[in-house]
Short mmCIF file of C-alpha atoms and ligand atoms in Angstrom, two decimals:
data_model
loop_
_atom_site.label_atom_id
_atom_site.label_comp_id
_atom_site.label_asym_id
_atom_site.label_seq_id
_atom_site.Cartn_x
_atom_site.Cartn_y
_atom_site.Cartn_z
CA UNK A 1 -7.21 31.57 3.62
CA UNK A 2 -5.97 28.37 5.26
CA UNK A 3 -2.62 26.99 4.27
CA UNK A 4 -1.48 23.42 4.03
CA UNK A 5 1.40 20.83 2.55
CA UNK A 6 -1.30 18.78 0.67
CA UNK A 7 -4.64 19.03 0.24
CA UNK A 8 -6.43 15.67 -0.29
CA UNK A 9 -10.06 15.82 -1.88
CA UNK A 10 -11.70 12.50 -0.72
CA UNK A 11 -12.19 10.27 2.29
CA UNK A 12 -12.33 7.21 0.84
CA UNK A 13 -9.68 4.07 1.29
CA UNK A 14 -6.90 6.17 -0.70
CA UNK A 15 -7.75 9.69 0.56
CA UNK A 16 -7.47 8.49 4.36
CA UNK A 17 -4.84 6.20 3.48
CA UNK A 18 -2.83 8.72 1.98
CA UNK A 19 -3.66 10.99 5.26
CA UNK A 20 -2.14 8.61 7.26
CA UNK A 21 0.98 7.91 5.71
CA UNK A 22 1.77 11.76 5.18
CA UNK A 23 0.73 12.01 8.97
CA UNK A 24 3.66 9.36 10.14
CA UNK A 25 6.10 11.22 7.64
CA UNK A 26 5.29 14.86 9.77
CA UNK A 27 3.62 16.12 6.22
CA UNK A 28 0.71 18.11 6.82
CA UNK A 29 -2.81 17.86 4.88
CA UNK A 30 -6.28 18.64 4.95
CA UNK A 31 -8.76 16.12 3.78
CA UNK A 32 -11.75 17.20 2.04
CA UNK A 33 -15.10 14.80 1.55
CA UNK A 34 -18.61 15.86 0.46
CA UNK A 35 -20.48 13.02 1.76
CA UNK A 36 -21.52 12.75 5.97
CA UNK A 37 -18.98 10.59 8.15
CA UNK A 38 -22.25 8.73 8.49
CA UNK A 39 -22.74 7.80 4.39
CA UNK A 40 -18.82 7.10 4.13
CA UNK A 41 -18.69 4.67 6.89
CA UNK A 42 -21.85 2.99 5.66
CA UNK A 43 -20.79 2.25 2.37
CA UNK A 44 -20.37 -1.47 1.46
CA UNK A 45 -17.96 -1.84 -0.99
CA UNK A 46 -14.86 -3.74 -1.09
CA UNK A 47 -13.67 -7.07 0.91
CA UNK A 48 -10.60 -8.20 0.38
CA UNK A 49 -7.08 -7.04 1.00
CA UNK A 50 -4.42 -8.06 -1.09
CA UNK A 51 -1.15 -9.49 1.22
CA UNK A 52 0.66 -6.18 0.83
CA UNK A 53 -2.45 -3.94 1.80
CA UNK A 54 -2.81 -5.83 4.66
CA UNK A 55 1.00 -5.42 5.91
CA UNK A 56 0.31 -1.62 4.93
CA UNK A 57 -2.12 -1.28 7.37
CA UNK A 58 -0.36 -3.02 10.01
CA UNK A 59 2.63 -0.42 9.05
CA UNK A 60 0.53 2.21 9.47
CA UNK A 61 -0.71 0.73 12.57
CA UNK A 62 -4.27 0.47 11.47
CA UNK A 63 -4.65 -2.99 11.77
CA UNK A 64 -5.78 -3.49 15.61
CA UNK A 65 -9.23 -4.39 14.68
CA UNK A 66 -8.22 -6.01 11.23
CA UNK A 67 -5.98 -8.82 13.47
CA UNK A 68 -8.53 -9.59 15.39
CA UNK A 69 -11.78 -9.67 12.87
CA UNK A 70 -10.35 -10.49 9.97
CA UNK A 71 -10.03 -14.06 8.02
CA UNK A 72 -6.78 -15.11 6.16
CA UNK A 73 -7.11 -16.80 3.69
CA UNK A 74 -4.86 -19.66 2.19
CA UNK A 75 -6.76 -20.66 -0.68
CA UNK A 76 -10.07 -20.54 -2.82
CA UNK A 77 -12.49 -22.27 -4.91
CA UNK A 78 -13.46 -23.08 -8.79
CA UNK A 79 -17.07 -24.39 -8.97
CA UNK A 80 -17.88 -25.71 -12.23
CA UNK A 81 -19.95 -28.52 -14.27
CA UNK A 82 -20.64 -29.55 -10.76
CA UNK A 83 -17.47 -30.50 -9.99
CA UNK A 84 -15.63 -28.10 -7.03
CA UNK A 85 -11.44 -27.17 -7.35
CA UNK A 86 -9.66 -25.81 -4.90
CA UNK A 87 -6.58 -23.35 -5.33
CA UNK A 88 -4.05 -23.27 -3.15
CA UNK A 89 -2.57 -20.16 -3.27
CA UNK A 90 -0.57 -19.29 -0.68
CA UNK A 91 1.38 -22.72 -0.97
CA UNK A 92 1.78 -22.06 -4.87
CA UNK A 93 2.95 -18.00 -3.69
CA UNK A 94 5.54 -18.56 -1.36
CA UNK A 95 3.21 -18.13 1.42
CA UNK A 96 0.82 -15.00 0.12
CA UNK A 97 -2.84 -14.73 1.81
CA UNK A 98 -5.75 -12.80 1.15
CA UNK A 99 -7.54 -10.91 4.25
CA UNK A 100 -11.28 -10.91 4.22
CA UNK A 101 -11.32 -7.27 5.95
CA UNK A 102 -14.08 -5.20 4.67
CA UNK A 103 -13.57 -1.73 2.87
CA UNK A 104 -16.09 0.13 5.26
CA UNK A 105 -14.11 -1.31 8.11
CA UNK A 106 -10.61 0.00 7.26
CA UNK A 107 -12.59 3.25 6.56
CA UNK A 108 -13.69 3.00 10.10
CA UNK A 109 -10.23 2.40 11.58
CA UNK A 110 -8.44 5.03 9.62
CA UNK A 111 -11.09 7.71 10.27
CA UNK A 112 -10.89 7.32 14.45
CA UNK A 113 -6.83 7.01 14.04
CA UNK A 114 -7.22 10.43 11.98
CA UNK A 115 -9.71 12.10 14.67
CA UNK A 116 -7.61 10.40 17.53
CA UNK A 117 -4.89 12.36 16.26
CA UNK A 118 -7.03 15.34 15.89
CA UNK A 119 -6.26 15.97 12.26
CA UNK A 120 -7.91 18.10 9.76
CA UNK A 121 -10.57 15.81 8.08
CA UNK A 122 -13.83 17.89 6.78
CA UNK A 123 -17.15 16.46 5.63
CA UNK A 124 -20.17 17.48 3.45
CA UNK A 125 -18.16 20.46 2.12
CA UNK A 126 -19.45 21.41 -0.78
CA UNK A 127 -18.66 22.73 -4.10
CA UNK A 128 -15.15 21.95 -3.82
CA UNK A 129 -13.27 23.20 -7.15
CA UNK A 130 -9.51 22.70 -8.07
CA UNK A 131 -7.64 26.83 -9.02
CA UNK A 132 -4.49 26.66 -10.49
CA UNK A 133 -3.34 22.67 -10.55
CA UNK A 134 -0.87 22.96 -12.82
CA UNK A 135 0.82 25.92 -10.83
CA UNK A 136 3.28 26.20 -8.47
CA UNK A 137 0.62 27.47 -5.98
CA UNK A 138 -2.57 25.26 -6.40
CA UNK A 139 -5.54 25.83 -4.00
CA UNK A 140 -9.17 24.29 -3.41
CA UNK A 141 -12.30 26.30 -3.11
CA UNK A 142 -15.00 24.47 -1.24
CA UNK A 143 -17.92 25.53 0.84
CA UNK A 144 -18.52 24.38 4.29
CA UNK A 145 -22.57 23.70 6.00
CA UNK A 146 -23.27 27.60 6.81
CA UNK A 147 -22.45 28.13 3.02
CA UNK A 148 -19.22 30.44 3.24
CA UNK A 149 -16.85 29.72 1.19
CA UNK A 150 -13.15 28.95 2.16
CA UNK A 151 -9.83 28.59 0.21
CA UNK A 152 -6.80 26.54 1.11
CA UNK A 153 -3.67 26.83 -0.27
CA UNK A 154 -1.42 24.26 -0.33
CA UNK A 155 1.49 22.46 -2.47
CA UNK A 156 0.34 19.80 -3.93
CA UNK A 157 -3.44 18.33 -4.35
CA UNK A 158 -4.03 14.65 -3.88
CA UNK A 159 -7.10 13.84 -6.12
CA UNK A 160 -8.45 10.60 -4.27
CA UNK A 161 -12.17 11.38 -5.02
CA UNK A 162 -13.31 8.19 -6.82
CA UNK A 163 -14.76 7.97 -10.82
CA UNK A 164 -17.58 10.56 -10.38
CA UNK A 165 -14.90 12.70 -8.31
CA UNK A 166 -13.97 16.48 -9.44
CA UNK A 167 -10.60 16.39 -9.95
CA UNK A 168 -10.24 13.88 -12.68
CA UNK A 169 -12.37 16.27 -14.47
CA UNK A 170 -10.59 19.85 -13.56
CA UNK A 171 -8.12 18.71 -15.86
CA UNK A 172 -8.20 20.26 -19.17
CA UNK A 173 -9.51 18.40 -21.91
CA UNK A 174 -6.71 17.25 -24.41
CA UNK A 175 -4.54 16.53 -21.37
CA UNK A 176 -5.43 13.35 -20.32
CA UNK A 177 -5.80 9.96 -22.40
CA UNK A 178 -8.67 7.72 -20.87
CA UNK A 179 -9.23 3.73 -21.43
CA UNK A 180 -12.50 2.27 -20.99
CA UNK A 181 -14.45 -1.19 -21.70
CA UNK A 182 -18.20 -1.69 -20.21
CA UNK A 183 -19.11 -5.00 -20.18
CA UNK A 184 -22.04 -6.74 -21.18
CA UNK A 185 -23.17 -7.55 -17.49
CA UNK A 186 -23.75 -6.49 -13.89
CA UNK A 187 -22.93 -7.86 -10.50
CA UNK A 188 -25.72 -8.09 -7.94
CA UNK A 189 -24.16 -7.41 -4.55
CA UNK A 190 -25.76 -9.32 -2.07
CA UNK A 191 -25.60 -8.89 2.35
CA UNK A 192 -27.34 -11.92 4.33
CA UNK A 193 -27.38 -12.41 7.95
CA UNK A 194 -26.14 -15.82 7.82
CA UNK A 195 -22.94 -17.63 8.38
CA UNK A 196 -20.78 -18.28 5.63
CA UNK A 197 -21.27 -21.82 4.45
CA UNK A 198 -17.47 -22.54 3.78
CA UNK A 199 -14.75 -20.38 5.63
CA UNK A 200 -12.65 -19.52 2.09
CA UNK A 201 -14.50 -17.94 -1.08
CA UNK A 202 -16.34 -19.77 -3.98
CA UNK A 203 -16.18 -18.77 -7.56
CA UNK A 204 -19.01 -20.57 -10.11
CA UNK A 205 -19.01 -20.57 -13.49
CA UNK A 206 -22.03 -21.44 -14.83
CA UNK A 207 -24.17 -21.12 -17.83
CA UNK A 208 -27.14 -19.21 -15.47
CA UNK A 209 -24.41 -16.54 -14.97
CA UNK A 210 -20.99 -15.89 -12.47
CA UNK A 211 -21.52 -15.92 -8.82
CA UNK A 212 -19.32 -15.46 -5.65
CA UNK A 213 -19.37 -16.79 -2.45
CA UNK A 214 -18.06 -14.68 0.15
CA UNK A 215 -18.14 -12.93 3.61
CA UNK A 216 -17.95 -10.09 5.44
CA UNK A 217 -17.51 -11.47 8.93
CA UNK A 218 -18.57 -15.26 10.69
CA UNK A 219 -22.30 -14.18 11.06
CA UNK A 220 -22.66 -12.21 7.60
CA UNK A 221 -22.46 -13.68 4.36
CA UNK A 222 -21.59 -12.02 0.65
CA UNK A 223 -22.83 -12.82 -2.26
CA UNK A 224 -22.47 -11.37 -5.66
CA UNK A 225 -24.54 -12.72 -9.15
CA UNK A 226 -24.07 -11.80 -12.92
CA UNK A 227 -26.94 -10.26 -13.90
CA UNK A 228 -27.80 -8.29 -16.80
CA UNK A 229 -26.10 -4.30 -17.17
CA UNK A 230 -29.67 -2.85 -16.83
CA UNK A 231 -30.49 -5.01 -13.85
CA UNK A 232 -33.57 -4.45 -11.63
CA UNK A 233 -33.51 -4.70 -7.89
CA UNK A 234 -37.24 -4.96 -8.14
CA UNK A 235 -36.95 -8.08 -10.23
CA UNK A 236 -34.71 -9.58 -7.65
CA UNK A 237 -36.80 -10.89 -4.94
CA UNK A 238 -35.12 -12.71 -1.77
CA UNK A 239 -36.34 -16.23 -2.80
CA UNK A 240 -35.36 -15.71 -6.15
CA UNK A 241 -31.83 -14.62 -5.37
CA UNK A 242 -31.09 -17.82 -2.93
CA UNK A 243 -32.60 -19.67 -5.57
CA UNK A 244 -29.92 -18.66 -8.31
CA UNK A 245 -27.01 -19.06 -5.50
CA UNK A 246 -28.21 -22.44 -4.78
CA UNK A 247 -28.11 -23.34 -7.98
CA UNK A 248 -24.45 -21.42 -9.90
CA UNK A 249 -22.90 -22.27 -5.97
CA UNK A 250 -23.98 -26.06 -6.10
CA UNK A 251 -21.77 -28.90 -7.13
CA UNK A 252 -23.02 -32.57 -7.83
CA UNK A 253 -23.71 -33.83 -4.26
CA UNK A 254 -22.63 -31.08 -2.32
CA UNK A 255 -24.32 -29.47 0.97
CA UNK A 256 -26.80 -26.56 0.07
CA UNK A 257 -25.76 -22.89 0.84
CA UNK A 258 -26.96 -21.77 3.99
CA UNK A 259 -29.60 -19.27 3.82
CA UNK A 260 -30.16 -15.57 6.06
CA UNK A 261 -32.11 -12.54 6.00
CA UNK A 262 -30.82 -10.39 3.00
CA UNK A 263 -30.15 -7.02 4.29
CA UNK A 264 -28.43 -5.32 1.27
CA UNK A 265 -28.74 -5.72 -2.19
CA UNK A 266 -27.22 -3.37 -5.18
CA UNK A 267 -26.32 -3.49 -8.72
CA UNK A 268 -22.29 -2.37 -9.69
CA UNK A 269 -21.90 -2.25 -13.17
CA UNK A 270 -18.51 -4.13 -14.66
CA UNK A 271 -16.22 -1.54 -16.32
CA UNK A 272 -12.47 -1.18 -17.04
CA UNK A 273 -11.02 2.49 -16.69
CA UNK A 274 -8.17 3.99 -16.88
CA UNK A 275 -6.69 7.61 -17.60
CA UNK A 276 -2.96 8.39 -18.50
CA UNK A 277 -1.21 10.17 -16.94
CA UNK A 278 -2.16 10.65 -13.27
CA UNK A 279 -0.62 13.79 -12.97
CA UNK A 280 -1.82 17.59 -14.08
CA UNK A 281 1.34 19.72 -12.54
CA UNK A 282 0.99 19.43 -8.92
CA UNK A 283 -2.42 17.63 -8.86
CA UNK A 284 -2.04 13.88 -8.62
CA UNK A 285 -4.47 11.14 -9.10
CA UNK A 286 -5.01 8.19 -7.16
CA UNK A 287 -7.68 5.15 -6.92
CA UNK A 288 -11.13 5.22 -8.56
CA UNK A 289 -10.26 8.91 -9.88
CA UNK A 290 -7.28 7.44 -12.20
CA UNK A 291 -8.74 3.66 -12.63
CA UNK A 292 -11.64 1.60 -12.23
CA UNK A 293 -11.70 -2.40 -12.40
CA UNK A 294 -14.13 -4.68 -12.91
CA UNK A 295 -14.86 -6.07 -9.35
CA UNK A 296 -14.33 -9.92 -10.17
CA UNK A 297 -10.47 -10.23 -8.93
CA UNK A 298 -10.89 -7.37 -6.08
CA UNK A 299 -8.37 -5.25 -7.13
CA UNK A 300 -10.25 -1.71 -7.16
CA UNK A 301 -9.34 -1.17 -3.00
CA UNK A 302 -5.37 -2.57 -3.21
CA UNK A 303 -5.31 -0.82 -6.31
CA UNK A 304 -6.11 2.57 -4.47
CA UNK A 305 -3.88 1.53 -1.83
CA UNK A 306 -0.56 0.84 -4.01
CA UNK A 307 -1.23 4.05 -5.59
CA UNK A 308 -0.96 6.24 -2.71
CA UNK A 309 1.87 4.07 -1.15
CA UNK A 310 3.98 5.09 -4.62
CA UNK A 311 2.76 8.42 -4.05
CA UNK A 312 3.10 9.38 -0.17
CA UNK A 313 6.67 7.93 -0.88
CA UNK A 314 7.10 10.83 -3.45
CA UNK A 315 5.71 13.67 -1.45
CA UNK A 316 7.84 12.65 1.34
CA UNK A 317 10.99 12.30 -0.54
CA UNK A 318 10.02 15.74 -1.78
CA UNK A 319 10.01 17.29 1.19
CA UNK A 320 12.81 15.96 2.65
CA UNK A 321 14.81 16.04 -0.34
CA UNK A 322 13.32 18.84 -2.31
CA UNK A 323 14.27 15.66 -5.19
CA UNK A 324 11.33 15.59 -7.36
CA UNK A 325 12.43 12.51 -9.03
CA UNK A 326 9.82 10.02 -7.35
CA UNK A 327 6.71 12.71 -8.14
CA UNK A 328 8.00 12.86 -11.97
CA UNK A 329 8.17 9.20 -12.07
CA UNK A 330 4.83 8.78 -10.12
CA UNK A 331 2.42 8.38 -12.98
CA UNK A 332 4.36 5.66 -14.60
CA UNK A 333 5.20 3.43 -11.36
CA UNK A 334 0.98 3.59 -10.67
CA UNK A 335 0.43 3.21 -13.87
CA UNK A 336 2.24 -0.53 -14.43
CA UNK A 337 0.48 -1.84 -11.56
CA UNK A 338 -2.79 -0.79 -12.59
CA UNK A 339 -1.95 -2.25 -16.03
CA UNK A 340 -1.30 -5.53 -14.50
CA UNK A 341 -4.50 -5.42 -12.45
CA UNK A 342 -6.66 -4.48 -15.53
CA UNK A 343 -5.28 -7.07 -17.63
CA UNK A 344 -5.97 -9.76 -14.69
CA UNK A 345 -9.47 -8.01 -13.69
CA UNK A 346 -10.53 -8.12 -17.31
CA UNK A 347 -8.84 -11.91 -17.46
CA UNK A 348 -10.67 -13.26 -14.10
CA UNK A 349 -13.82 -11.98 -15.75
CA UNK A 350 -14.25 -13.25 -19.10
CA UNK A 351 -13.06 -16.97 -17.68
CA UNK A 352 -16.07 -16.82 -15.33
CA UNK A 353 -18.99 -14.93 -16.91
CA UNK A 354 -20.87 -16.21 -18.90
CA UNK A 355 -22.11 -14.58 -22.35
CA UNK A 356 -24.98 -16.83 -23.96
CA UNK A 357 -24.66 -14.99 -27.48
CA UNK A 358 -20.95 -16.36 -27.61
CA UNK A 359 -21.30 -20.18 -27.41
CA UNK A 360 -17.70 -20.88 -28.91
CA UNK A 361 -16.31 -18.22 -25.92
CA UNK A 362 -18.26 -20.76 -23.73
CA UNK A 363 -16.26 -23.87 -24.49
CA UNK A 364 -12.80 -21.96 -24.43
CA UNK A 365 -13.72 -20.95 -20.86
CA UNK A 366 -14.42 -24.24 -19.68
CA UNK A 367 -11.33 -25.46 -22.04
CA UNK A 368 -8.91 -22.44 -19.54
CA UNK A 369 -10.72 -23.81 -16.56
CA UNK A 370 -10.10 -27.19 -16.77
CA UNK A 371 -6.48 -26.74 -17.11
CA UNK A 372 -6.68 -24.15 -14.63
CA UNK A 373 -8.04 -26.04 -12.12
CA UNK A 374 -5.34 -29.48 -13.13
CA UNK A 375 -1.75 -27.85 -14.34
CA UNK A 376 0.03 -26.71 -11.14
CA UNK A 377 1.54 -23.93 -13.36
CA UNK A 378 -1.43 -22.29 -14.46
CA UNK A 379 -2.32 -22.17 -11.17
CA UNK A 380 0.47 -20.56 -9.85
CA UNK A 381 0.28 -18.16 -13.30
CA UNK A 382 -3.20 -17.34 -11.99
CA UNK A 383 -2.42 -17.06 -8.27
CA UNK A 384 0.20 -14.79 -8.61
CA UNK A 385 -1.92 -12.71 -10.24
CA UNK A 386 -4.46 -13.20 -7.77
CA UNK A 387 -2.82 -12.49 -4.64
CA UNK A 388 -1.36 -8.68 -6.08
CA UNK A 389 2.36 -7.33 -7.16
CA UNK A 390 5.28 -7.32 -4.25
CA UNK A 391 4.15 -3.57 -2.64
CA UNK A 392 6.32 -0.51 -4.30
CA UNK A 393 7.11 2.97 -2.13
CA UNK A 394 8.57 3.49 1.25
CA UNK A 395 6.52 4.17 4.55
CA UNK A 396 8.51 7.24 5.62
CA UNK A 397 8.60 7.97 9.44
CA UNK A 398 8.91 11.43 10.79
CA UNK A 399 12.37 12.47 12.30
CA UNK A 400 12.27 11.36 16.03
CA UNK A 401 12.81 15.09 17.79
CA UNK A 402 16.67 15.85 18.77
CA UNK A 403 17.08 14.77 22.26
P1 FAS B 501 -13.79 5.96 -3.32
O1 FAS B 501 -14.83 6.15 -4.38
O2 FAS B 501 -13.92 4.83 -2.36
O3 FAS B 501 -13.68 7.29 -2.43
C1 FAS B 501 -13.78 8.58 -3.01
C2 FAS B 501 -14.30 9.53 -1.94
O4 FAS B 501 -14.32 10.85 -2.49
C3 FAS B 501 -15.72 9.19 -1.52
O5 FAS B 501 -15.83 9.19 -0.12
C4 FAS B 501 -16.55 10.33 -2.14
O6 FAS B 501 -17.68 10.67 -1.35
C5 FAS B 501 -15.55 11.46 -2.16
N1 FAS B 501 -15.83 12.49 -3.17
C6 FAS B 501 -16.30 12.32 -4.42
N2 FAS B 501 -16.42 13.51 -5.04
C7 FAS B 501 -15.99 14.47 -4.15
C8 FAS B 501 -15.86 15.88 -4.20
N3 FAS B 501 -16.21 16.57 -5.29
N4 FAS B 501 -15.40 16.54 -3.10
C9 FAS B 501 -15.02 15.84 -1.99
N5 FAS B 501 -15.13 14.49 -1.87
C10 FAS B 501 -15.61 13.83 -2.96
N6 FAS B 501 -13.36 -3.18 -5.11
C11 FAS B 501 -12.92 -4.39 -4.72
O7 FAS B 501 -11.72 -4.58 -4.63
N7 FAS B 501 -13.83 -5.41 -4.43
C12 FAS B 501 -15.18 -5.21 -4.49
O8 FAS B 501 -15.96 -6.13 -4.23
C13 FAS B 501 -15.67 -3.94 -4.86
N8 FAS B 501 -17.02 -3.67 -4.87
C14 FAS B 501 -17.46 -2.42 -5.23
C15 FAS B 501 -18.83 -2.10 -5.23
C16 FAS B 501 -19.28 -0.82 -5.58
C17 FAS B 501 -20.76 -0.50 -5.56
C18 FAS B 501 -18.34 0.16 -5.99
C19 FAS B 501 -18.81 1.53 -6.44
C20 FAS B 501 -16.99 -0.13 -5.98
C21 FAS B 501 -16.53 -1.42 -5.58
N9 FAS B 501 -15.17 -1.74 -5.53
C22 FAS B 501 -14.72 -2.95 -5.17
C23 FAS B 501 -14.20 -0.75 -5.86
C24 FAS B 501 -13.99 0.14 -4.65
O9 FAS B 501 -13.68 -0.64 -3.53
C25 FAS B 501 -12.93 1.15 -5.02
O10 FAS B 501 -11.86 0.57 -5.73
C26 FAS B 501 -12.40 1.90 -3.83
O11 FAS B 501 -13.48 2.45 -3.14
C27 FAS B 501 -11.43 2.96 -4.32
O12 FAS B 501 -11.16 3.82 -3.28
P2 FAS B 501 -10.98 5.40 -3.56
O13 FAS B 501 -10.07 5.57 -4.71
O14 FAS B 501 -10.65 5.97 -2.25
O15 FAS B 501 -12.40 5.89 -4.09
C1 PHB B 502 -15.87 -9.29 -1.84
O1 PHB B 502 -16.03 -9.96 -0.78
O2 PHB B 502 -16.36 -8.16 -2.01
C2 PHB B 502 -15.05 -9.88 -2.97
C3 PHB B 502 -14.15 -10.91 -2.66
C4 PHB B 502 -13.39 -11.46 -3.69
C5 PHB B 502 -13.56 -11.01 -4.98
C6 PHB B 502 -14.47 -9.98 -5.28
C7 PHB B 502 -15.22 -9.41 -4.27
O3 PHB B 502 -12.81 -11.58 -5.98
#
């Protein structure tokens, strides 16, 4: 049997992010993820970084690569009617930017910085399971490529294995409360080989549907489209697809998009999720295996990132300390930001999709936009929203050896 502080079951943004802050605090931990290196560097997800995940990362001192690729961002824009509106958000924020850094990038970083440091980080295990969460001495079961099985015991266990993860669901049923709203749409995720046709990001309301205008660096484009929940990919041909950009992205005299190969596409469906509490005993939840948000305000990624910020502060504390204070109060602290980011996901979204069976809904959108887009305080309402909470939890530092 192996032994460890925490055992972490997930490599995704919070299970490596997690990993890294319990590795600067001298906490030991195993981290545990069924899919290839290969599949979980590959996965396009996620591309923007809220101001305080980007500091994170440069506190952790992942953000070598970030600095030099990334864009920052001082503002955005409305498209609607034709008309264009742009937000300036870090003057109405006291400064705050977003960082178009891409999900599969800090994924990248975080899983050479791990290897660098020649940490325990384990993929394509198999059949992981969760024995005894709620006691004192929890351990994971999992199966490695020759098929034998092997059991590590550890303190605590650090659930960051996304919605369709196991440990959300190795909780007894009757224990946890869960939230959820589908909605009545899809996004269409698009990658192009082309250079992005304005350097900050576009948002269109229009009555063919939502789409977004981003990027993923200066030669690749982003795109995303409202389409239907039970979306096609086969009914979404290339020249049909730059054909619905050009015309939600156009404004009444305004330059086409530029168009590029399409490399990706992919349907996400549009859900809010949430389950209370993110605790079972010594199991703790964190990211996509506590919450899921709608993708419109790009809050899924910082979301996972505040969470295990709150909760490598607690383990640390812990183990300095032996104060359990900061674990006990875990579930609650995660829980208020991930309120605030469902309420402003599910906000952001129903302002600009659009729902043709609702054509009253239509006219009170346009009626939010407008003043959105002409009363300096609703924009600063929105943008602080928009730009993500002041971050919450400590960065502990291991004890510098006595000289
Ligand atoms: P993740 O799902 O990223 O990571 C969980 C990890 O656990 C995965 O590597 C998985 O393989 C592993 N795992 C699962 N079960 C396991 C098991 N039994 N044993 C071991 N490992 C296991 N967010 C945004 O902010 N903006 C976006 O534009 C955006 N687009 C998205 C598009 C798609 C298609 C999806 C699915 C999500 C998108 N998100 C977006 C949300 C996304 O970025 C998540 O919020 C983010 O990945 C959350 O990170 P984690 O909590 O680490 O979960
Ligand atoms: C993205 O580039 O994936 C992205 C950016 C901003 C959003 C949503 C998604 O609001």
């Amino acid at each position: 049997m192996e032994r460890t502080q925490v055992a972490i079951i997930g490599a995704g943004p919070a299970g490596l992010l997690l990993g890294r802050m319990l590795e600067l605090a001298g906490v030991d931990a195993v981290i545990l993820e069924h899919r290839s290196r290969a599949h979980v560097e590959g996965r396009i997800r996620a591309g923007m970084l809220e101001h305080r995940t980007a500091r994170l990362l440069e506190e952790l001192g992942l953000d070598e690569r970030m600095r030099r690729e990334a864009f920052v961002h001082h503002g955005f824009e409305m498209r609607f009617d034709g008309t264009r509106h742009r937000i300036p958000m870090a003057e109405l924020t006291g400064g705050c930017t977003a960082v178009m850094y891409s999900q599969q990038e800090i994924v990248r970083d975080a899983i050479e910085a791990r290897a660098a440091s020649r940490l325990p980080l384990e993929f394509e295990v198999g059949e992981v399971r969760l024995d005894g969460p709620d006691t004192d001495h929890p351990k994971v079961r999992y199966r490695v490529a020759d098929g034998s099985e092997q059991v590590l015991a550890c303190d605590f266990i650090a659930g960051c294995d996304g919605f369709h993860g196991v440990s959300r669901t190795s909780i007894p049923a009757g224990v946890l409360t869960s939230y959820q709203r589908d909605y009545p749409f899809a996004w269409l995720g698009v990658l192009a080989d082309v250079a992005p046709s304005t350097f900050e990001l576009i948002y269109a309301c229009h009555e063919r549907g939502f789409a977004l205008h981003s990027m993923r660096s200066s030669e690749v484009s982003r795109f995303y489209l409202q389409v239907p929940p039970d979306a096609d990919l086969a009914d979404w041909p290339d020249d049909r697809i730059w054909a619905e950009l050009q015309l939600r992205l156009g404004t009444d005299g305004g330059a086409p998009l530029a168009e590029g190969a399409i490399t990706k596409k992919s349907v996400t469906a549009m859900r809010s999720f949430v389950v209370e509490p993110m605790r079972y005993g010594r199991l703790f939840l964190a990211g996509d295996a506590a919450h899921i948000v709608p993708p419109t305000a790009a809050k899924g990624l910082n979301l996972a990132a505040a969470d295990v910020r709150l909760l490598a502060d607690a383990l640390c504390t812990w183990y300095e300390s032996g104060d359990p204070t900061a674990l006990d109060a875990y579930s609650d602290d995660a829980l208020r930001g991930v309120w605030r980011a469902q309420q402003f996901s599910r906000s952001m979204t129903s302002l600009l999709h659009h729902d043709p069976s609702d054509p009253m809904e239509w006219r009170l959108q346009h009626a939010e936009l407008k003043h959105l887009c002409t009363s300096e305080a609703a924009m600063r309402n929105f943008c602080e929203n928009y730009v993500g909470l002041p971050a919450v939890g400590r960065v502990h530092r291991r004890e510098p050896e006595p000289t």
